[in-house]
mmCIF file of C-alpha atoms and ligand atoms in Angstrom:
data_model
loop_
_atom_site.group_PDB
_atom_site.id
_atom_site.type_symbol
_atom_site.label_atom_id
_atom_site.label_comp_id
_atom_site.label_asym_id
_atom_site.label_seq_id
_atom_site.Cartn_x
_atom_site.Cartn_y
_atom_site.Cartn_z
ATOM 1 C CA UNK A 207 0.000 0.000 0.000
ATOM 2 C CA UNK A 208 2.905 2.308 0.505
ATOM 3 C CA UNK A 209 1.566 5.755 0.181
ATOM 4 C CA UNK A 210 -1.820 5.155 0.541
ATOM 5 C CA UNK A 211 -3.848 8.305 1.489
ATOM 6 C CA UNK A 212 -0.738 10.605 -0.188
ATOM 7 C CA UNK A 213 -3.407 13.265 -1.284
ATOM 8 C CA UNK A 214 -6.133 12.676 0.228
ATOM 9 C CA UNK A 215 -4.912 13.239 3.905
ATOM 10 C CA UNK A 216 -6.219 11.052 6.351
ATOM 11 C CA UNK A 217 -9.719 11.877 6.824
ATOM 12 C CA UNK A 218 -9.715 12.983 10.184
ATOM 13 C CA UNK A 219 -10.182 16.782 9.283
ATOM 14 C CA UNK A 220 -8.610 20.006 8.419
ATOM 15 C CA UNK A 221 -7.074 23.223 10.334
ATOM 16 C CA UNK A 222 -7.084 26.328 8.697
ATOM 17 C CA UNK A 223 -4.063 28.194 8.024
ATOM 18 C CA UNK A 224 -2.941 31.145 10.572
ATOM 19 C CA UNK A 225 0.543 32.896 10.650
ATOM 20 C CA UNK A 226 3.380 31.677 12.673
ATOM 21 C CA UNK A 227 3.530 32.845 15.900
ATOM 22 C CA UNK A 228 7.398 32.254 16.274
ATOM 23 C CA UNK A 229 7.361 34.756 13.134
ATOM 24 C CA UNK A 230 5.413 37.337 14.876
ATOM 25 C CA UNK A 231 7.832 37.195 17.465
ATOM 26 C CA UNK A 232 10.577 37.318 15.872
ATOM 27 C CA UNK A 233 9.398 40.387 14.140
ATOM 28 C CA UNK A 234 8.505 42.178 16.717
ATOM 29 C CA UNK A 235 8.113 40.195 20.014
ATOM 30 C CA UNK A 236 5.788 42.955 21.537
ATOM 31 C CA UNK A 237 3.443 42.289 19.023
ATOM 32 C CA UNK A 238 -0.022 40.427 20.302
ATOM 33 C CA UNK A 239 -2.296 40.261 17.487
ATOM 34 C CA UNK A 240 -5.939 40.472 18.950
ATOM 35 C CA UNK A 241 -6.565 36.979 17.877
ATOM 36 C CA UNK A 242 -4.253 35.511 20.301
ATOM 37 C CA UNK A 243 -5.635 37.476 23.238
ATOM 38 C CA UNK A 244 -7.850 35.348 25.382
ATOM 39 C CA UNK A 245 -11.116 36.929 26.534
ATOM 40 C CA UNK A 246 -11.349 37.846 30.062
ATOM 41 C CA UNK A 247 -12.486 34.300 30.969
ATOM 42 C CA UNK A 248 -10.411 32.528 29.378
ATOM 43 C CA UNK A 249 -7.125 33.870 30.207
ATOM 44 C CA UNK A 250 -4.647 31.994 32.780
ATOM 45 C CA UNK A 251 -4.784 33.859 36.106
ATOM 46 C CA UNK A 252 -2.403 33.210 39.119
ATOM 47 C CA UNK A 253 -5.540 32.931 41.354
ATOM 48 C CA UNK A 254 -6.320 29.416 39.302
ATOM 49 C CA UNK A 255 -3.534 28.028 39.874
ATOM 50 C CA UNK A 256 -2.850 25.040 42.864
ATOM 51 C CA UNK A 257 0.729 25.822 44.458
ATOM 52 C CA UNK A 258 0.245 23.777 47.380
ATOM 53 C CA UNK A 259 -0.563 20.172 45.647
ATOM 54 C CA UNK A 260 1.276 17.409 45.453
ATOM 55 C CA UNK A 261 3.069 16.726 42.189
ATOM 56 C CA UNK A 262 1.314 14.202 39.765
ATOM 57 C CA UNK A 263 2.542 10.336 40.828
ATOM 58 C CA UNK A 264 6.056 9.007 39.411
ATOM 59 C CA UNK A 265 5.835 5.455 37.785
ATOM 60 C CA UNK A 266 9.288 3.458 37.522
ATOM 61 C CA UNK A 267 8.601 1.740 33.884
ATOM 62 C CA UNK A 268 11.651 -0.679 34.535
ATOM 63 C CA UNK A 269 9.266 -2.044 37.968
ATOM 64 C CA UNK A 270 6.454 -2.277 36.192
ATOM 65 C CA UNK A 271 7.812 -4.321 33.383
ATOM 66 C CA UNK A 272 9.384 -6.677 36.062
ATOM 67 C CA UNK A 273 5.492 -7.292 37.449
ATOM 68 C CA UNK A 274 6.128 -5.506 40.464
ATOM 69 C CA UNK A 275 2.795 -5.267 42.027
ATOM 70 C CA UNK A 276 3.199 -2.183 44.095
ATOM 71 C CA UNK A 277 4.329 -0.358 41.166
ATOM 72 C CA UNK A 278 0.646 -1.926 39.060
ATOM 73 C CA UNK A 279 -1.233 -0.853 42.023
ATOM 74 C CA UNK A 280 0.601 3.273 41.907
ATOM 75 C CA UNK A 281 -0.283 3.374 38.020
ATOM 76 C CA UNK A 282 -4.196 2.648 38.760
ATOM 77 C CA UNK A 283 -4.330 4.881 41.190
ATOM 78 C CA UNK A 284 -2.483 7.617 39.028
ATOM 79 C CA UNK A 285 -4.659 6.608 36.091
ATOM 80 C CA UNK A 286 -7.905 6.845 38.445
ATOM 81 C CA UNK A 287 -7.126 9.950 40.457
ATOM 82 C CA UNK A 288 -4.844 12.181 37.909
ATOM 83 C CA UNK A 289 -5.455 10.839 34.777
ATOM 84 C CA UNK A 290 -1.786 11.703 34.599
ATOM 85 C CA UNK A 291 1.587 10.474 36.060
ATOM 86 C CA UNK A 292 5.751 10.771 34.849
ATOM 87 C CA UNK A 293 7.168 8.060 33.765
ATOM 88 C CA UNK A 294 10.739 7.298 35.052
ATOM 89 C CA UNK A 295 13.398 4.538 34.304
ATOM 90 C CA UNK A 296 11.973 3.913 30.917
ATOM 91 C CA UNK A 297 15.166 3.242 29.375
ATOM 92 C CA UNK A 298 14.658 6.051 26.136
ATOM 93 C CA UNK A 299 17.139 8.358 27.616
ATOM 94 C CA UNK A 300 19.336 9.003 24.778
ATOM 95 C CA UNK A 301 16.587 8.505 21.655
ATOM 96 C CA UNK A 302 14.989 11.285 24.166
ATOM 97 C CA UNK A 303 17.481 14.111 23.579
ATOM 98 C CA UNK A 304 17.901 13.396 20.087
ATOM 99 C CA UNK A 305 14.536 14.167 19.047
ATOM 100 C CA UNK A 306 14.253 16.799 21.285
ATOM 101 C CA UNK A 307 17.619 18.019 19.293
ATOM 102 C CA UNK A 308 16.047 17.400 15.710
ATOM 103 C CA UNK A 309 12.875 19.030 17.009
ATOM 104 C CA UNK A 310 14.316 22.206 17.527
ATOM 105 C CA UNK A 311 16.354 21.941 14.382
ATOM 106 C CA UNK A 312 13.493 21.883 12.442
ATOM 107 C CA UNK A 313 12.085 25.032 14.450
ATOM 108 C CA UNK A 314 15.143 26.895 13.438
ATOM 109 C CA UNK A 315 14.844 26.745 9.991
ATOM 110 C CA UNK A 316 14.124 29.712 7.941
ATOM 111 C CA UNK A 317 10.299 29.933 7.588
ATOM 112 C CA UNK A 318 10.353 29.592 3.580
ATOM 113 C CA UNK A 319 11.737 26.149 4.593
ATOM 114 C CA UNK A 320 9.600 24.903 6.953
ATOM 115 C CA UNK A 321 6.495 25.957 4.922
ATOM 116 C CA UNK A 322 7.598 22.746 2.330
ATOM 117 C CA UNK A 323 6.120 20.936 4.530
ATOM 118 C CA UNK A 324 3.062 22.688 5.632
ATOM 119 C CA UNK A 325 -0.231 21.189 6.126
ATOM 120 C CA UNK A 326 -2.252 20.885 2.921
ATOM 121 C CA UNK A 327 -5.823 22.457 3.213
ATOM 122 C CA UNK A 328 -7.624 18.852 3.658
ATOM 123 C CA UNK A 329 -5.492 17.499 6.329
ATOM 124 C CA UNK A 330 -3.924 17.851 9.695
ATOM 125 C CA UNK A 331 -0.469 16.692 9.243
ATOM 126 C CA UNK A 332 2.417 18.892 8.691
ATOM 127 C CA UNK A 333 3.507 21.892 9.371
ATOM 128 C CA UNK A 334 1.103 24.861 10.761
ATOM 129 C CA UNK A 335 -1.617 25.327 13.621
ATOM 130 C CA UNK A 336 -3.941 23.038 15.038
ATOM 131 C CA UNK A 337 -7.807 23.090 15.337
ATOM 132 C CA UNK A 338 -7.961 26.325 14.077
ATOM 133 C CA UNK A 339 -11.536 26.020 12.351
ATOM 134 C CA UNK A 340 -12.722 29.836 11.749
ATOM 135 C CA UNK A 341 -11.841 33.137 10.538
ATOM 136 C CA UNK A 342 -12.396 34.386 14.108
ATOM 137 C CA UNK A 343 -11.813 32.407 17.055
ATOM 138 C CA UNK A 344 -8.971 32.598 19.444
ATOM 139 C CA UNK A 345 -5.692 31.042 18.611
ATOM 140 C CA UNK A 346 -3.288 29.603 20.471
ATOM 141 C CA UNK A 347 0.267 30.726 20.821
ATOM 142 C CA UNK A 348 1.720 27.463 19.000
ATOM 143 C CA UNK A 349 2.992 26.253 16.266
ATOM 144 C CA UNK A 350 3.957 22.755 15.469
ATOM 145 C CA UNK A 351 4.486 19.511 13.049
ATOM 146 C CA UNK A 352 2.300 17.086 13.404
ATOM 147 C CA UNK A 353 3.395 13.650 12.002
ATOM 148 C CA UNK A 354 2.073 10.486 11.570
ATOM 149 C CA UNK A 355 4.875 7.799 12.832
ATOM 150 C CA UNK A 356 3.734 4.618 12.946
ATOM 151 C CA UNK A 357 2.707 1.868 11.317
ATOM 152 C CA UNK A 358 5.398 3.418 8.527
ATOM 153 C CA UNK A 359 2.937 2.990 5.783
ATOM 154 C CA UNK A 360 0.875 5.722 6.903
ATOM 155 C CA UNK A 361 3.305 8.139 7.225
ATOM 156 C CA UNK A 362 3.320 10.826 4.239
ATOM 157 C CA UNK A 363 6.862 11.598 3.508
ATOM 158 C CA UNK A 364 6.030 14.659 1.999
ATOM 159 C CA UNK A 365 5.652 16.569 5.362
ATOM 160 C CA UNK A 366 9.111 14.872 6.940
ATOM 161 C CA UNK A 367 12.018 17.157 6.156
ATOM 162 C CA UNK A 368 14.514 15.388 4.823
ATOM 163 C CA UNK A 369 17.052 18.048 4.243
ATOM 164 C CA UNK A 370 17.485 17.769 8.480
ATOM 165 C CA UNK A 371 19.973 14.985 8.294
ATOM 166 C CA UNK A 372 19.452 12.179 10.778
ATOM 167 C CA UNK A 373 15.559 13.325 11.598
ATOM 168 C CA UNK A 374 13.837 10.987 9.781
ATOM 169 C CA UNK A 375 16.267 8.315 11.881
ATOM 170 C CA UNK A 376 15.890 10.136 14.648
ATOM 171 C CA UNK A 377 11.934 10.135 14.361
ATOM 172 C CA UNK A 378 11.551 6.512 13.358
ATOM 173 C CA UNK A 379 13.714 5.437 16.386
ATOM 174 C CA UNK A 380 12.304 7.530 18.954
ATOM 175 C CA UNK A 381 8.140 6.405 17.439
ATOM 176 C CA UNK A 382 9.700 2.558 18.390
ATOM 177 C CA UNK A 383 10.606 3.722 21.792
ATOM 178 C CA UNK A 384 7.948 5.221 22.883
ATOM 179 C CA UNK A 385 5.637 2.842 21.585
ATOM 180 C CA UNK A 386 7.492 -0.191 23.258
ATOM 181 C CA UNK A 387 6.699 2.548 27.020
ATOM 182 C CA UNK A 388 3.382 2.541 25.823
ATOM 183 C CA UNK A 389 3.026 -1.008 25.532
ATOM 184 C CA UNK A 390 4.017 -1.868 28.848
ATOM 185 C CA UNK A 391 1.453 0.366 30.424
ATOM 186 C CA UNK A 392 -1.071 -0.935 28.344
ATOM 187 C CA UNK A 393 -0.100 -4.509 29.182
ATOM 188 C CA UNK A 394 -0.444 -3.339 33.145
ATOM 189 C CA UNK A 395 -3.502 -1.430 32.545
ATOM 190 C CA UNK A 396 -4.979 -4.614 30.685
ATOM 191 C CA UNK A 397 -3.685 -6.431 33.846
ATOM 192 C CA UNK A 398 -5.329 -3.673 36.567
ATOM 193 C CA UNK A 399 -8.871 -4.123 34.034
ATOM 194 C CA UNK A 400 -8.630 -8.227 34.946
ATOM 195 C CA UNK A 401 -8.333 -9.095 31.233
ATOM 196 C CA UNK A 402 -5.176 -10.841 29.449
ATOM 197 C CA UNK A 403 -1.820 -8.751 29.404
ATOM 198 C CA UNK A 404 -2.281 -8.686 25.733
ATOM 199 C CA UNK A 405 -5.721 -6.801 25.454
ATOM 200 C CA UNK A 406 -5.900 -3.209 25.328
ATOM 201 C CA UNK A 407 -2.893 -4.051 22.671
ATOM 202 C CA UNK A 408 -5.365 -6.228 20.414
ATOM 203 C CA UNK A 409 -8.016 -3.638 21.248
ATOM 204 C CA UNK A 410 -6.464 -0.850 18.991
ATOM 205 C CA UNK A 411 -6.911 -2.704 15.930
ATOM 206 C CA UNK A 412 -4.381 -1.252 13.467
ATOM 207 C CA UNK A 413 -3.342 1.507 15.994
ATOM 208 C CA UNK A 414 -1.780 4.469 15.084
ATOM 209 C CA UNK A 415 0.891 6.493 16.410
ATOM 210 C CA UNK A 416 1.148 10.341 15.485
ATOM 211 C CA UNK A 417 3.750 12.942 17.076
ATOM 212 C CA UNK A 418 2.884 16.558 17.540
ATOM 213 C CA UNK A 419 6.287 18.647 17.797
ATOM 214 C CA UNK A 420 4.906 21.428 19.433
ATOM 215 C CA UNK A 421 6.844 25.242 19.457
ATOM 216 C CA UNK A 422 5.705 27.597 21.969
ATOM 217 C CA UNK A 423 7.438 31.346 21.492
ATOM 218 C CA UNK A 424 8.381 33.496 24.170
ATOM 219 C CA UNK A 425 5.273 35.684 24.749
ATOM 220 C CA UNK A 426 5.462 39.269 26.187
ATOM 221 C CA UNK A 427 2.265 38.873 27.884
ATOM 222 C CA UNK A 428 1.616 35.327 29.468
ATOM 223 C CA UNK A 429 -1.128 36.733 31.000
ATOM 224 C CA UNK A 430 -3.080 36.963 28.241
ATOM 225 C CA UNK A 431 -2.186 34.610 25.400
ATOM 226 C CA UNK A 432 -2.679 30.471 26.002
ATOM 227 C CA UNK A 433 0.408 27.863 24.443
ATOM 228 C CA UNK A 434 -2.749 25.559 24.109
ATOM 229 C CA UNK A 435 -6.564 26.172 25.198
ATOM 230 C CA UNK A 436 -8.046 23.488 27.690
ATOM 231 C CA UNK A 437 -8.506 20.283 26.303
ATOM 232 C CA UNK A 438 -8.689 16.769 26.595
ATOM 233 C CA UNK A 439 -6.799 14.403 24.101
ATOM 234 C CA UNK A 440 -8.573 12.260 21.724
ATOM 235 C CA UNK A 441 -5.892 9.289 22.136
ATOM 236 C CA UNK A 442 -5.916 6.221 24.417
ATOM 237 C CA UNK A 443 -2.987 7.510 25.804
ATOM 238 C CA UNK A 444 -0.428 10.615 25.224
ATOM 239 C CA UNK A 445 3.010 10.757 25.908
ATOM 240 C CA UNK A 446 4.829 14.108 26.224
ATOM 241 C CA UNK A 447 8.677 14.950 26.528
ATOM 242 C CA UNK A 448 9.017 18.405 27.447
ATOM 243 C CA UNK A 449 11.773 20.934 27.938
ATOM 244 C CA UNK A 450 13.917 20.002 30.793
ATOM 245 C CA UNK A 451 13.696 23.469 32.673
ATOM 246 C CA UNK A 452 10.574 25.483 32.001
ATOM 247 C CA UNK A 453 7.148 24.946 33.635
ATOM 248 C CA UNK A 454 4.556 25.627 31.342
ATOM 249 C CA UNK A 455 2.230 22.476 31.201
ATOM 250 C CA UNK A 456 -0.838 22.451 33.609
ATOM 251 C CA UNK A 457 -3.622 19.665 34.484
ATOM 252 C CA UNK A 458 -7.552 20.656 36.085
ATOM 253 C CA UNK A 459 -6.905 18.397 39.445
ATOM 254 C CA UNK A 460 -9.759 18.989 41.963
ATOM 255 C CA UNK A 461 -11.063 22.261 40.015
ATOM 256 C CA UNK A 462 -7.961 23.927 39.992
ATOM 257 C CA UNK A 463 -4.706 24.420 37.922
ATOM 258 C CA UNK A 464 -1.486 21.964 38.876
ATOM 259 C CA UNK A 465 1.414 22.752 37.274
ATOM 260 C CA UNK A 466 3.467 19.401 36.188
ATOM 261 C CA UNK A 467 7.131 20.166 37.196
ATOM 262 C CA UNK A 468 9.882 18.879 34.240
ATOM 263 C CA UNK A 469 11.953 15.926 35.849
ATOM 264 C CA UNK A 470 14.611 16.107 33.662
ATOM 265 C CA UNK A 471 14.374 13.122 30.911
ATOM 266 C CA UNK A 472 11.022 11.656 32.268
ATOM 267 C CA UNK A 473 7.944 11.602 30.259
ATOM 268 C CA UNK A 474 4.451 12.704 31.024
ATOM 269 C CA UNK A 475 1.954 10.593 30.485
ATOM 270 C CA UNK A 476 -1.952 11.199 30.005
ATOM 271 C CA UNK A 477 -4.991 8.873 29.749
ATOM 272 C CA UNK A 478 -7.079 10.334 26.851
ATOM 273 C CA UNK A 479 -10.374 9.903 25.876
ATOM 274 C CA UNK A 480 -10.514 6.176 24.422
ATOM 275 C CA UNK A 481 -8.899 4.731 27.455
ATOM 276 C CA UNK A 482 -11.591 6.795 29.458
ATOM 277 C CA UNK A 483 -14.411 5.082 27.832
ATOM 278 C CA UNK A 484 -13.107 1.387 27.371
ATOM 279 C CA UNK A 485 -12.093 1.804 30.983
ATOM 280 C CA UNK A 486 -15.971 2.811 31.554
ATOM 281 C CA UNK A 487 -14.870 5.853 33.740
ATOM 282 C CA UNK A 488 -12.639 4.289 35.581
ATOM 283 C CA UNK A 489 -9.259 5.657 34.279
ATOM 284 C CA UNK A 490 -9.913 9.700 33.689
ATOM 285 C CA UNK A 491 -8.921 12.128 30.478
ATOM 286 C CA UNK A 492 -8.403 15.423 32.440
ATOM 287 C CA UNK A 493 -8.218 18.524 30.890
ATOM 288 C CA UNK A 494 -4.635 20.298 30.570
ATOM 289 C CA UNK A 495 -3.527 23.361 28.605
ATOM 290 C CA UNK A 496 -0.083 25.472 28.036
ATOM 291 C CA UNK A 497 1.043 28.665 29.535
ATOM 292 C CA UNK A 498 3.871 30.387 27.490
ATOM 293 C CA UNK A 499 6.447 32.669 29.397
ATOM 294 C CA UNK A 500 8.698 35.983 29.247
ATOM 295 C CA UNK A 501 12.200 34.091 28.864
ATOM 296 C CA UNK A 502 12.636 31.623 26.500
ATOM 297 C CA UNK A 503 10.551 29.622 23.768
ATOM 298 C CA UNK A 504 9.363 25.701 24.493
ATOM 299 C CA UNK A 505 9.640 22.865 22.979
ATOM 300 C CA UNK A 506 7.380 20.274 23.538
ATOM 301 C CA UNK A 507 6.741 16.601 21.576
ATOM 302 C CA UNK A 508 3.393 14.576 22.563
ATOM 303 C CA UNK A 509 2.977 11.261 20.711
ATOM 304 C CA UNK A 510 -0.838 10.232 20.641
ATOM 305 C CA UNK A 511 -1.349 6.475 20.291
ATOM 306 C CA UNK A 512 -5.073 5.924 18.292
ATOM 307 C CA UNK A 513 -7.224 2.995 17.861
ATOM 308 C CA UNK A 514 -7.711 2.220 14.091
ATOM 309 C CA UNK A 515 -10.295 4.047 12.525
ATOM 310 C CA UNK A 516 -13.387 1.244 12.705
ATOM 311 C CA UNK A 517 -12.602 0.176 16.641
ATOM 312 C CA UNK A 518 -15.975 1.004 18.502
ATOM 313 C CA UNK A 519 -15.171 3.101 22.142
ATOM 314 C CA UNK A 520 -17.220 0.395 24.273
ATOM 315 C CA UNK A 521 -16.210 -0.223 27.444
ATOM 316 C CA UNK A 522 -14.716 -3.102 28.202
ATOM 317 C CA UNK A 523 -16.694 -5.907 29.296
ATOM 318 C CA UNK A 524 -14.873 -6.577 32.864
ATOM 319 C CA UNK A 525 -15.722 -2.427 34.115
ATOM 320 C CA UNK A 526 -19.312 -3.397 33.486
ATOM 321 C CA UNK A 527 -21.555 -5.224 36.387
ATOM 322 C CA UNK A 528 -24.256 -4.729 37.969
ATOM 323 C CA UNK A 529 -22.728 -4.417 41.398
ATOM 324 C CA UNK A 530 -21.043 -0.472 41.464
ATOM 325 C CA UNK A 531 -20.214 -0.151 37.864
ATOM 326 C CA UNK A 532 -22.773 0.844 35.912
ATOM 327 C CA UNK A 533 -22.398 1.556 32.364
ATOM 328 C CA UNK A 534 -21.496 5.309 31.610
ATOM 329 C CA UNK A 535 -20.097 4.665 27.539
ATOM 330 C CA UNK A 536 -21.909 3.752 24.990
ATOM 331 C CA UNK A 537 -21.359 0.869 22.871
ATOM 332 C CA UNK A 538 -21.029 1.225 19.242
ATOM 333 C CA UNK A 539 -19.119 4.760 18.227
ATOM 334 C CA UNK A 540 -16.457 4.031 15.806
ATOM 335 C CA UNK A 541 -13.016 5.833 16.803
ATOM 336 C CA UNK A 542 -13.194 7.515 13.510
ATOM 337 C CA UNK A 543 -16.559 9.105 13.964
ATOM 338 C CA UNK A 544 -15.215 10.248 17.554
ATOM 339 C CA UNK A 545 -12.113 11.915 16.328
ATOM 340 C CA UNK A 546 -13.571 13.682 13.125
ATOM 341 C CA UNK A 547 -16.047 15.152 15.485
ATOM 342 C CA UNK A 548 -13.284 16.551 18.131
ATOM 343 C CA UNK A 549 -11.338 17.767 15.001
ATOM 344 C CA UNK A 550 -14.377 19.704 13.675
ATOM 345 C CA UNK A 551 -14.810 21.696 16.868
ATOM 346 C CA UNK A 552 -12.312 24.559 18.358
ATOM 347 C CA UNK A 553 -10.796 23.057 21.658
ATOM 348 C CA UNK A 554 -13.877 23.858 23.896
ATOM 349 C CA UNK A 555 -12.419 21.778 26.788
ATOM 350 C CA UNK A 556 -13.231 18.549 27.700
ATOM 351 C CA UNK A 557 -16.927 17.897 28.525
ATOM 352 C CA UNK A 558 -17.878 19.060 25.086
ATOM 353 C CA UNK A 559 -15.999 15.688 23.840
ATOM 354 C CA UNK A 560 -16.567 13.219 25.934
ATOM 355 C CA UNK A 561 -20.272 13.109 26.090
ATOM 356 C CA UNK A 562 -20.743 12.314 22.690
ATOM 357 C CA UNK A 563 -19.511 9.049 24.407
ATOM 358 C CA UNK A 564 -21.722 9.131 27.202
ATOM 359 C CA UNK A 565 -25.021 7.081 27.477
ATOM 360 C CA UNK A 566 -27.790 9.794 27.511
ATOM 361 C CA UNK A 567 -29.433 9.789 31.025
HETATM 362 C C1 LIG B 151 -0.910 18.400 23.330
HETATM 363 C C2 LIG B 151 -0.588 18.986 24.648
HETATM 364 C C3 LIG B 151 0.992 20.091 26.089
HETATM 365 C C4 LIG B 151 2.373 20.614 26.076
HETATM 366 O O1 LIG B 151 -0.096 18.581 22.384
HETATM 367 O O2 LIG B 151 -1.984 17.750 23.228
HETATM 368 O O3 LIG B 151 -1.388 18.904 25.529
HETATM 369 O O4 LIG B 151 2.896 20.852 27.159
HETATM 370 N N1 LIG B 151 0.596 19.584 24.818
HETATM 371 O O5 LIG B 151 2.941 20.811 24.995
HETATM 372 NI NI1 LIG B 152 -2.968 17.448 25.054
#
């Protein structure tokens, strides 16, 4: 099959095309077009924000591939309570800092360059702005690449610049890595849901893997300007490598705002809205966004692992009984029908999503 879906894109939707906010910057970085500024509501405010939490729970990936059941019993309580966790002891280190090196290489490049490989008016791969979906709604202070990874047929070459030597390498070996972390926690979380180690895995059908490189400028005014709006993700699960230093990601934890401190190589980990639903509730997609800051840009790389397109959202058999778990998901929504409606709508937060995969009540 090869190329299949070279011009068609993949289906799943469109963004339209905005300028790049790391070339408003860079022309003049006091410049806020009115587009990026957040009404009133919307905009971050210190008073939101939880500086007295806890931090979101660590998981040791090397325990939990060695069974330990202490370590099983921390990721179901992460999974149930944050809907979020770090991953340490994964074993990625150096793929790690390699990508986040060809990430930023492909940032720097003049922006006649990277527009070879922007994203072509029916789909949402490539180079440009995410669910940006009219002429006047709010945008986010982003830009990014947005690559499918894995399986290799599916990726479209055309949006992969090549002229960056070593990032297709780069790429390929770091989609392997993190899929192999991913595996293991879906093995454990197939284990925690008391069916075979190999379910969630089989559950995916032909999964997908896609990797949003994600370039946040330095913004005058933080105050007023998101990196990205409130949302849930549309995955089974996300994970995110982040810059080392700056703090800058945030999750909705109890009604308020928790910032998720960098540990330096780790990566952050989020249930998203498939797991949610096979999980029947059990497991929660929170709601996170982006704050940008004064100093310096961020870099940021968040690979979304997706069901194949026909896979139905219904929870899994075992988190359905008739003694304390009663069925919140429908049965019957096909993955693709899910994501082409999350990718129609502006990020509106989470609720908006998820109960198109609620039972009505
Ligand atoms: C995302 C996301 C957060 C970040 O790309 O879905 O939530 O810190 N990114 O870049
Ligand atoms: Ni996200």
């Amino acid at each position: 099959m090869g190329t299949m879906q070279e011009d068609e894109g993949l289906g799943f939707g469109s963004s339209l095309p905005v300028p790049s906010v790391q070339e408003i910057v860079r022309n003049d970085a006091n410049n806020i077009p009115e587009r990026y500024i957040k009404n009133p509501e919307d905009r971050p405010k210190g008073s939101d924000i939880c500086l007295v939490s806890d931090d979101i729970p660590i998981i040791n990936l090397y325990m939990l591939s060695k069974g330990d059941e202490d370590e099983r019993r921390k990721l179901d309580i992460a999974c149930q309570e944050w809907g979020f966790f770090q991953i340490i002891n994964h074993g990625a280190d150096g793929v790690l800092t390699k990508m986040k090196a060809a990430v930023e290489e492909f940032f720097d490049l003049p922006l006649s360059e990277k527009k070879k490989y922007g994203m072509a008016a029916n789909d949402v791969q490539g180079y440009g702005q995410g669910y940006v979906v009219s002429e006047d709604q709010k945008l986010d202070w982003n830009d990014l690449l947005f690559l499918i990874t894995l399986p290799a047929n599916f990726r479209n070459i055309k949006y992969w610049p090549l002229t960056i030597p070593g990032f297709k390498e780069t790429i390929e070996e770091y989609a392997k890595e993190i899929q192999r972390v991913a595996d293991e926690i879906f093995a454990n979380l197939s284990l925690l849901m008391g069916v075979e180690s190999d379910f969630l895995k089989q559950m995916h059908g032909d999964a997908k893997q896609g990797i949003r490189m994600n370039y946040y400028p330095s913004c005058a005014r933080p105050d007023l300007v998101l990196g990205v709006s409130p949302h849930s993700d549309s995955s089974s699960i996300t994970l995110l490598v982040q810059d080392d230093e700056i703090t800058a990601l945030q999750i909705k934890h109890k009604g308020a705002w928790v910032p998720v401190k960098p540990i330096p190589n780790a990566i952050v980990v989020n249930i998203g809205d498939v797991m949610e639903a096979w999980s029947n509730g059990r497991y929660k997609s929170i709601e996170h966004r982006a704050v940008t800051n004064v100093e310096k840009p961020r870099i940021s790389a968040a690979a979304f692992v997706i069901p194949g397109n026909e896979v139905e959202l219904n929870p899994l058999k075992t988190m359905v009984d008739d003694d304390g778990r009663p069925r919140i998901f429908k049965n019957g929504v096909k993955y693709i029908d899910y994501l082409r409606y999350t990718l129609a709508k502006k990020m509106e937060g989470k609720l908006a999503n998820i109960e198109y995969l609620k039972l009505e009540n």
